[in-house]
Short mmCIF file of C-alpha atoms and ligand atoms in Angstrom, two decimals:
data_model
loop_
_atom_site.label_atom_id
_atom_site.label_comp_id
_atom_site.label_asym_id
_atom_site.label_seq_id
_atom_site.Cartn_x
_atom_site.Cartn_y
_atom_site.Cartn_z
CA UNK A 1 95.65 25.73 139.66
CA UNK A 2 94.09 23.09 137.41
CA UNK A 3 91.36 22.91 134.64
CA UNK A 4 88.04 21.33 135.76
CA UNK A 5 88.78 17.51 134.75
CA UNK A 6 88.70 15.98 131.49
CA UNK A 7 89.07 19.76 129.99
CA UNK A 8 91.47 20.54 127.48
CA UNK A 9 93.53 23.26 126.18
CA UNK A 10 93.46 23.97 122.13
CA UNK A 11 94.81 25.87 119.61
CA UNK A 12 92.91 26.85 117.04
CA UNK A 13 95.17 29.40 115.17
CA UNK A 14 97.52 32.07 115.70
CA UNK A 15 96.42 34.03 118.59
CA UNK A 16 93.66 31.97 119.28
CA UNK A 17 93.22 29.39 122.00
CA UNK A 18 90.04 27.33 123.64
CA UNK A 19 89.42 25.71 126.50
CA UNK A 20 86.98 23.29 126.88
CA UNK A 21 84.39 22.36 123.86
CA UNK A 22 80.79 22.42 125.57
CA UNK A 23 79.52 25.64 125.85
CA UNK A 24 78.77 25.20 129.33
CA UNK A 25 82.31 24.28 130.39
CA UNK A 26 84.23 26.26 127.78
CA UNK A 27 86.16 29.62 126.87
CA UNK A 28 87.76 31.16 123.66
CA UNK A 29 90.29 33.52 123.92
CA UNK A 30 91.35 35.62 121.36
CA UNK A 31 94.52 38.17 120.44
CA UNK A 32 96.75 36.13 122.22
CA UNK A 33 100.88 36.20 121.55
CA UNK A 34 102.79 32.93 121.03
CA UNK A 35 104.14 33.17 124.15
CA UNK A 36 100.58 33.37 126.18
CA UNK A 37 99.44 30.45 124.25
CA UNK A 38 102.22 28.36 125.38
CA UNK A 39 101.33 29.59 128.82
CA UNK A 40 97.87 28.87 128.88
CA UNK A 41 99.12 25.02 127.04
CA UNK A 42 101.05 24.93 129.84
CA UNK A 43 97.68 24.68 132.68
CA UNK A 44 97.00 20.69 131.44
CA UNK A 45 100.11 20.17 133.85
CA UNK A 46 98.04 21.65 136.56
CA UNK A 47 100.84 24.24 138.02
CA UNK A 48 100.69 26.39 140.55
CA UNK A 49 100.37 30.11 139.95
CA UNK A 50 103.92 30.73 140.78
CA UNK A 51 105.02 28.09 138.08
CA UNK A 52 102.90 30.15 135.63
CA UNK A 53 104.74 33.49 136.48
CA UNK A 54 107.58 31.73 135.85
CA UNK A 55 107.00 30.39 132.60
CA UNK A 56 105.40 33.52 131.68
CA UNK A 57 108.61 35.18 132.81
CA UNK A 58 110.86 33.34 130.57
CA UNK A 59 108.43 33.27 127.88
CA UNK A 60 108.26 37.13 127.94
CA UNK A 61 104.67 37.50 129.55
CA UNK A 62 104.42 40.10 132.21
CA UNK A 63 102.78 38.76 135.84
CA UNK A 64 99.63 41.40 135.24
CA UNK A 65 98.92 39.57 131.85
CA UNK A 66 99.47 36.12 133.15
CA UNK A 67 97.04 37.01 136.46
CA UNK A 68 94.77 38.59 133.49
CA UNK A 69 94.35 35.36 131.63
CA UNK A 70 93.73 33.33 134.82
CA UNK A 71 90.83 35.82 135.92
CA UNK A 72 89.29 35.04 132.46
CA UNK A 73 89.40 31.24 133.12
CA UNK A 74 88.20 31.50 136.74
CA UNK A 75 85.12 33.70 135.20
CA UNK A 76 84.48 31.46 132.48
CA UNK A 77 84.34 28.63 135.27
CA UNK A 78 86.48 26.31 133.37
CA UNK A 79 89.48 26.28 136.42
CA UNK A 80 88.53 23.52 139.09
CA UNK A 81 87.30 25.83 142.00
CA UNK A 82 88.44 23.54 144.56
CA UNK A 83 91.62 23.63 146.32
CA UNK A 84 93.77 20.06 145.24
CA UNK A 85 97.15 18.96 145.79
CA UNK A 86 99.14 19.92 143.17
CA UNK A 87 100.94 16.99 141.83
CA UNK A 88 100.56 13.69 141.58
CA UNK A 89 96.36 13.75 141.17
CA UNK A 90 94.62 10.69 140.93
CA UNK A 91 92.46 10.03 138.41
CA UNK A 92 89.10 10.82 139.14
CA UNK A 93 86.22 8.47 138.55
CA UNK A 94 84.48 9.48 134.87
CA UNK A 95 81.24 10.31 136.99
CA UNK A 96 83.13 12.61 139.81
CA UNK A 97 84.97 13.92 136.21
CA UNK A 98 81.63 14.70 134.73
CA UNK A 99 79.92 16.35 137.34
CA UNK A 100 82.92 18.03 138.25
CA UNK A 101 82.68 19.98 135.21
CA UNK A 102 78.74 20.81 135.10
CA UNK A 103 78.63 21.54 139.25
CA UNK A 104 79.38 25.17 139.98
CA UNK A 105 81.30 24.53 142.92
CA UNK A 106 83.39 21.55 140.94
CA UNK A 107 82.40 18.95 143.33
CA UNK A 108 81.97 15.91 141.56
CA UNK A 109 83.31 13.88 144.54
CA UNK A 110 80.10 15.05 146.58
CA UNK A 111 77.99 13.57 144.01
CA UNK A 112 79.79 10.13 144.45
CA UNK A 113 79.88 10.45 148.06
CA UNK A 114 75.94 10.69 148.37
CA UNK A 115 75.54 7.83 145.84
CA UNK A 116 78.03 5.99 147.68
CA UNK A 117 75.38 6.02 150.82
CA UNK A 118 72.05 5.53 148.72
CA UNK A 119 70.20 2.04 148.61
CA UNK A 120 68.34 1.51 145.24
CA UNK A 121 66.03 -1.46 145.02
CA UNK A 122 65.41 -3.17 141.64
CA UNK A 123 62.45 -5.70 141.85
CA UNK A 124 62.03 -7.60 138.31
CA UNK A 125 65.56 -8.53 136.69
CA UNK A 126 65.22 -9.36 133.16
CA UNK A 127 67.30 -7.88 130.48
CA UNK A 128 66.03 -4.56 131.69
CA UNK A 129 66.03 -4.68 135.24
CA UNK A 130 69.97 -6.34 135.28
CA UNK A 131 71.09 -3.39 132.67
CA UNK A 132 69.68 -1.00 135.20
CA UNK A 133 71.15 -2.65 138.40
CA UNK A 134 74.47 -2.46 136.39
CA UNK A 135 74.08 1.02 135.41
CA UNK A 136 73.23 2.16 139.10
CA UNK A 137 76.30 0.12 140.16
CA UNK A 138 78.74 2.03 137.52
CA UNK A 139 77.14 5.27 138.41
CA UNK A 140 78.35 4.35 141.94
CA UNK A 141 75.13 3.60 144.08
CA UNK A 142 76.80 2.05 147.02
CA UNK A 143 73.79 -0.66 147.57
CA UNK A 144 71.80 -2.31 145.35
CA UNK A 145 69.24 -4.59 146.30
CA UNK A 146 67.84 -7.27 143.59
CA UNK A 147 64.79 -9.33 143.69
CA UNK A 148 63.37 -11.56 141.34
CA UNK A 149 62.38 -15.26 142.36
CA UNK A 150 61.79 -16.54 138.88
CA UNK A 151 64.63 -18.20 136.64
CA UNK A 152 66.66 -16.91 134.04
CA UNK A 153 65.20 -17.47 130.53
CA UNK A 154 67.15 -18.05 127.21
CA UNK A 155 65.73 -14.35 126.15
CA UNK A 156 67.69 -13.13 129.20
CA UNK A 157 71.01 -13.53 127.94
CA UNK A 158 72.81 -10.19 127.10
CA UNK A 159 73.43 -9.11 130.61
CA UNK A 160 73.02 -12.39 131.76
CA UNK A 161 75.48 -15.34 130.69
CA UNK A 162 74.00 -18.38 128.94
CA UNK A 163 75.73 -20.16 131.75
CA UNK A 164 73.19 -18.60 134.11
CA UNK A 165 69.83 -19.83 132.51
CA UNK A 166 67.84 -21.71 134.50
CA UNK A 167 69.21 -20.05 137.67
CA UNK A 168 67.23 -17.47 139.81
CA UNK A 169 67.46 -14.22 138.42
CA UNK A 170 68.03 -12.49 141.77
CA UNK A 171 71.08 -15.33 142.45
CA UNK A 172 72.52 -14.89 138.88
CA UNK A 173 72.29 -11.07 139.27
CA UNK A 174 74.33 -10.91 142.07
CA UNK A 175 76.43 -12.64 141.10
CA UNK A 176 76.88 -11.11 137.98
CA UNK A 177 76.82 -7.46 140.32
CA UNK A 178 79.35 -8.22 142.60
CA UNK A 179 81.74 -9.77 139.90
CA UNK A 180 82.15 -6.48 138.21
CA UNK A 181 81.64 -4.20 141.20
CA UNK A 182 82.99 -6.25 144.39
CA UNK A 183 82.27 -3.08 146.77
CA UNK A 184 78.65 -2.56 146.28
CA UNK A 185 76.47 -4.12 148.70
CA UNK A 186 73.68 -6.34 147.82
CA UNK A 187 72.11 -6.70 151.17
CA UNK A 188 70.80 -4.02 153.78
CA UNK A 189 70.75 -4.38 157.53
CA UNK A 190 67.38 -5.18 159.11
CA UNK A 191 64.96 -2.14 158.93
CA UNK A 192 66.77 -0.48 156.59
CA UNK A 193 65.26 1.64 153.87
CA UNK A 194 65.99 1.85 150.38
CA UNK A 195 65.80 5.62 148.70
CA UNK A 196 64.01 4.57 145.70
CA UNK A 197 62.72 1.08 144.75
CA UNK A 198 62.37 0.55 140.93
CA UNK A 199 59.72 -1.73 139.90
CA UNK A 200 60.46 -3.50 136.36
CA UNK A 201 57.29 -5.43 134.77
CA UNK A 202 56.13 -6.51 131.61
CA UNK A 203 52.41 -5.19 130.14
CA UNK A 204 51.54 -4.08 133.31
CA UNK A 205 53.33 -3.49 137.16
CA UNK A 206 51.98 -5.49 139.94
CA UNK A 207 49.19 -3.30 141.71
CA UNK A 208 49.90 -5.03 145.13
CA UNK A 209 53.56 -4.24 145.09
CA UNK A 210 52.74 -0.58 144.11
CA UNK A 211 50.93 -0.46 146.82
CA UNK A 212 52.90 -1.99 149.44
CA UNK A 213 55.43 0.55 148.91
CA UNK A 214 53.25 3.63 148.61
CA UNK A 215 51.63 2.34 152.17
CA UNK A 216 55.51 2.07 153.30
CA UNK A 217 56.28 5.70 152.06
CA UNK A 218 59.16 4.55 150.11
CA UNK A 219 59.97 6.25 146.81
CA UNK A 220 59.39 4.48 143.82
CA UNK A 221 59.46 4.12 139.97
CA UNK A 222 57.58 1.98 137.79
CA UNK A 223 59.13 1.13 134.79
CA UNK A 224 56.79 -1.20 132.39
CA UNK A 225 57.50 -2.87 129.29
CA UNK A 226 54.39 -2.75 126.65
CA UNK A 227 54.04 -4.63 123.43
CA UNK A 228 56.29 -1.96 122.15
CA UNK A 229 57.48 0.65 123.94
CA UNK A 230 58.92 0.79 127.49
CA UNK A 231 57.38 3.61 129.83
CA UNK A 232 59.21 4.79 132.95
CA UNK A 233 57.35 6.97 135.58
CA UNK A 234 56.10 8.28 136.96
CA UNK A 235 58.73 8.96 140.22
CA UNK A 236 56.24 8.26 143.21
CA UNK A 237 57.56 10.20 146.16
CA UNK A 238 55.73 9.58 149.60
CA UNK A 239 53.06 12.45 150.11
CA UNK A 240 52.96 13.68 146.72
CA UNK A 241 50.80 12.60 143.72
CA UNK A 242 50.38 11.47 141.28
CA UNK A 243 50.98 8.13 141.90
CA UNK A 244 50.51 4.76 140.03
CA UNK A 245 47.04 4.39 141.02
CA UNK A 246 45.90 8.00 139.67
CA UNK A 247 47.50 6.97 136.13
CA UNK A 248 45.33 3.77 136.31
CA UNK A 249 42.52 5.29 136.95
CA UNK A 250 42.73 7.78 134.20
CA UNK A 251 43.55 4.94 131.78
CA UNK A 252 40.08 3.73 133.27
CA UNK A 253 38.30 7.12 132.73
CA UNK A 254 40.02 6.88 128.79
CA UNK A 255 38.72 2.60 128.73
CA UNK A 256 36.38 1.78 131.32
CA UNK A 257 37.62 -2.03 130.68
CA UNK A 258 41.28 -1.35 131.70
CA UNK A 259 41.22 -2.61 134.80
CA UNK A 260 40.02 -6.22 133.27
CA UNK A 261 42.70 -5.62 130.66
CA UNK A 262 45.24 -4.92 133.17
CA UNK A 263 44.04 -7.90 135.46
CA UNK A 264 44.51 -10.85 132.76
CA UNK A 265 48.18 -8.87 131.51
CA UNK A 266 49.04 -9.59 135.03
CA UNK A 267 48.78 -12.97 135.16
CA UNK A 268 49.82 -13.22 131.67
CA UNK A 269 53.17 -15.16 130.71
CA UNK A 270 55.64 -12.21 130.49
CA UNK A 271 56.85 -11.53 126.91
CA UNK A 272 60.40 -11.40 126.30
CA UNK A 273 62.25 -7.38 126.29
CA UNK A 274 63.65 -6.37 123.21
CA UNK A 275 67.53 -5.58 123.67
CA UNK A 276 67.05 -2.14 122.37
CA UNK A 277 64.06 -1.22 124.84
CA UNK A 278 65.76 -3.12 127.68
CA UNK A 279 68.98 -0.76 127.07
CA UNK A 280 66.86 2.43 126.33
CA UNK A 281 64.26 1.76 129.61
CA UNK A 282 67.39 0.58 131.80
CA UNK A 283 69.29 4.08 130.90
CA UNK A 284 66.30 6.34 131.28
CA UNK A 285 65.57 4.52 134.29
CA UNK A 286 69.01 4.92 135.91
CA UNK A 287 69.06 8.39 135.07
CA UNK A 288 65.99 9.31 136.85
CA UNK A 289 67.05 7.70 139.62
CA UNK A 290 70.28 9.07 139.97
CA UNK A 291 68.79 12.73 139.30
CA UNK A 292 66.64 11.85 142.55
CA UNK A 293 69.34 10.59 144.60
CA UNK A 294 71.53 13.37 143.63
CA UNK A 295 68.68 16.10 144.27
CA UNK A 296 68.49 17.10 141.01
CA UNK A 297 65.11 17.63 139.03
CA UNK A 298 63.96 14.83 137.92
CA UNK A 299 61.83 14.45 134.72
CA UNK A 300 59.72 11.52 135.52
CA UNK A 301 58.18 13.40 138.87
CA UNK A 302 54.60 13.62 137.71
CA UNK A 303 55.32 12.30 134.06
CA UNK A 304 56.42 9.69 132.34
CA UNK A 305 58.87 9.00 129.67
CA UNK A 306 58.18 6.43 126.67
CA UNK A 307 60.82 5.43 124.23
CA UNK A 308 60.31 2.46 121.71
CA UNK A 309 62.64 0.77 119.05
CA UNK A 310 62.13 2.84 116.24
CA UNK A 311 63.94 6.24 117.15
CA UNK A 312 65.70 7.66 119.82
CA UNK A 313 63.50 10.52 121.50
CA UNK A 314 61.34 9.18 124.47
CA UNK A 315 58.25 11.01 124.46
CA UNK A 316 57.55 13.07 127.65
CA UNK A 317 53.61 12.82 129.33
CA UNK A 318 52.63 14.73 132.36
CA UNK A 319 49.92 13.43 134.66
CA UNK A 320 47.93 15.06 137.35
CA UNK A 321 46.54 13.47 140.62
CA UNK A 322 43.76 11.79 140.03
CA UNK A 323 40.49 13.09 141.88
CA UNK A 324 39.24 9.54 142.92
CA UNK A 325 42.83 8.81 144.53
CA UNK A 326 43.66 9.43 147.77
CA UNK A 327 47.35 10.34 147.56
CA UNK A 328 46.73 13.98 147.55
CA UNK A 329 45.01 13.58 150.62
CA UNK A 330 47.19 11.19 152.17
CA UNK A 331 50.29 13.71 150.95
CA UNK A 332 49.19 16.02 153.23
CA UNK A 333 50.11 13.70 156.47
CA UNK A 334 53.27 12.03 154.66
CA UNK A 335 53.99 15.51 153.45
CA UNK A 336 54.52 16.68 157.03
CA UNK A 337 56.33 13.45 157.95
CA UNK A 338 59.31 13.70 154.83
CA UNK A 339 59.65 16.12 151.74
CA UNK A 340 60.46 16.20 148.11
CA UNK A 341 63.61 14.34 148.40
CA UNK A 342 64.98 11.01 148.35
CA UNK A 343 66.78 12.01 151.59
CA UNK A 344 63.62 13.40 153.38
CA UNK A 345 61.53 10.05 152.68
CA UNK A 346 64.05 7.76 153.82
CA UNK A 347 63.52 9.58 157.42
CA UNK A 348 60.19 8.96 157.57
CA UNK A 349 59.25 6.09 160.48
CA UNK A 350 57.35 3.61 158.48
CA UNK A 351 57.34 -0.45 158.24
CA UNK A 352 60.67 -1.83 156.64
CA UNK A 353 60.25 -2.40 152.98
CA UNK A 354 59.40 -5.60 151.38
CA UNK A 355 62.52 -5.35 148.75
CA UNK A 356 64.22 -8.86 150.01
CA UNK A 357 67.76 -8.74 149.53
CA UNK A 358 69.14 -11.58 147.63
CA UNK A 359 72.14 -12.37 149.39
CA UNK A 360 75.82 -10.83 149.22
ZN1 ZN B 1 47.50 8.72 143.33
#
């Protein structure tokens, strides 16, 4: 038997031992004898039950008591529920270990297997876009498709090397990503559909690009860097509102001049992204994409998360489908063809997306 990856056996004092720290994956055992505490400490070596019983016998702990302690650890879900080879154990990747601690079935490996099969596009490769792409690859996404025809600016340096300045963003980003993660695919076979496309933009996301994704029934996530804040969401799942057009229509209700303003913002020279906004926005977007890919609850489904460089806490705002938008009625048709999940979205039979691979 072994503990869930990363959990420690901690001596708190005479008679008290705790396993793990976070309340979601820990247990505190009291009224233990010194010998029982030693038996528990042996758990970090991933012993078999026979090993523990033998250790108990030599230390003077009865087999029934050893089994009782094991049962308490099992009930507290701090033991890895999976059957694993006893020793030697390959060190799990940090992501696998993390989800092994949190998932009831302890199977963090299944999370990584699904991520390895997933394909995520990132359109817009400024500081934020490249940081996001790297974060997705770090987290185990198997295919990361990158698109941006603009040149690397001085203000992109950080995730980009200063030597990359002047080169094409997509090529430089692919080179950087593959130098760190050589096994990540950066191109997809013709006709393959990404599970999610993240559209990173300054001031306002390109409505033509968003409409193309909507028509192709590809799950997409806008990330927009504003004057002082970055907004992530809503995640638009084919067949479900609200979509980005709904958000635009709500903004127009609040400010009738918004379409005129948005059109001008679209053609204005993009302002460089502040460093912490890039990091915070990329982290939020990566977390939400991974939630969608993993099949967990997505905070930005029908909502946006907004954060600025003043404070660490993002604000969550919910959006409703706008009565003037057709995504709700389109949804009835698309909903029959796909479902809520990214995987279902990927089965929809529609034309291939426009996310181009930047070569590999
Ligand atoms: Zn809509």
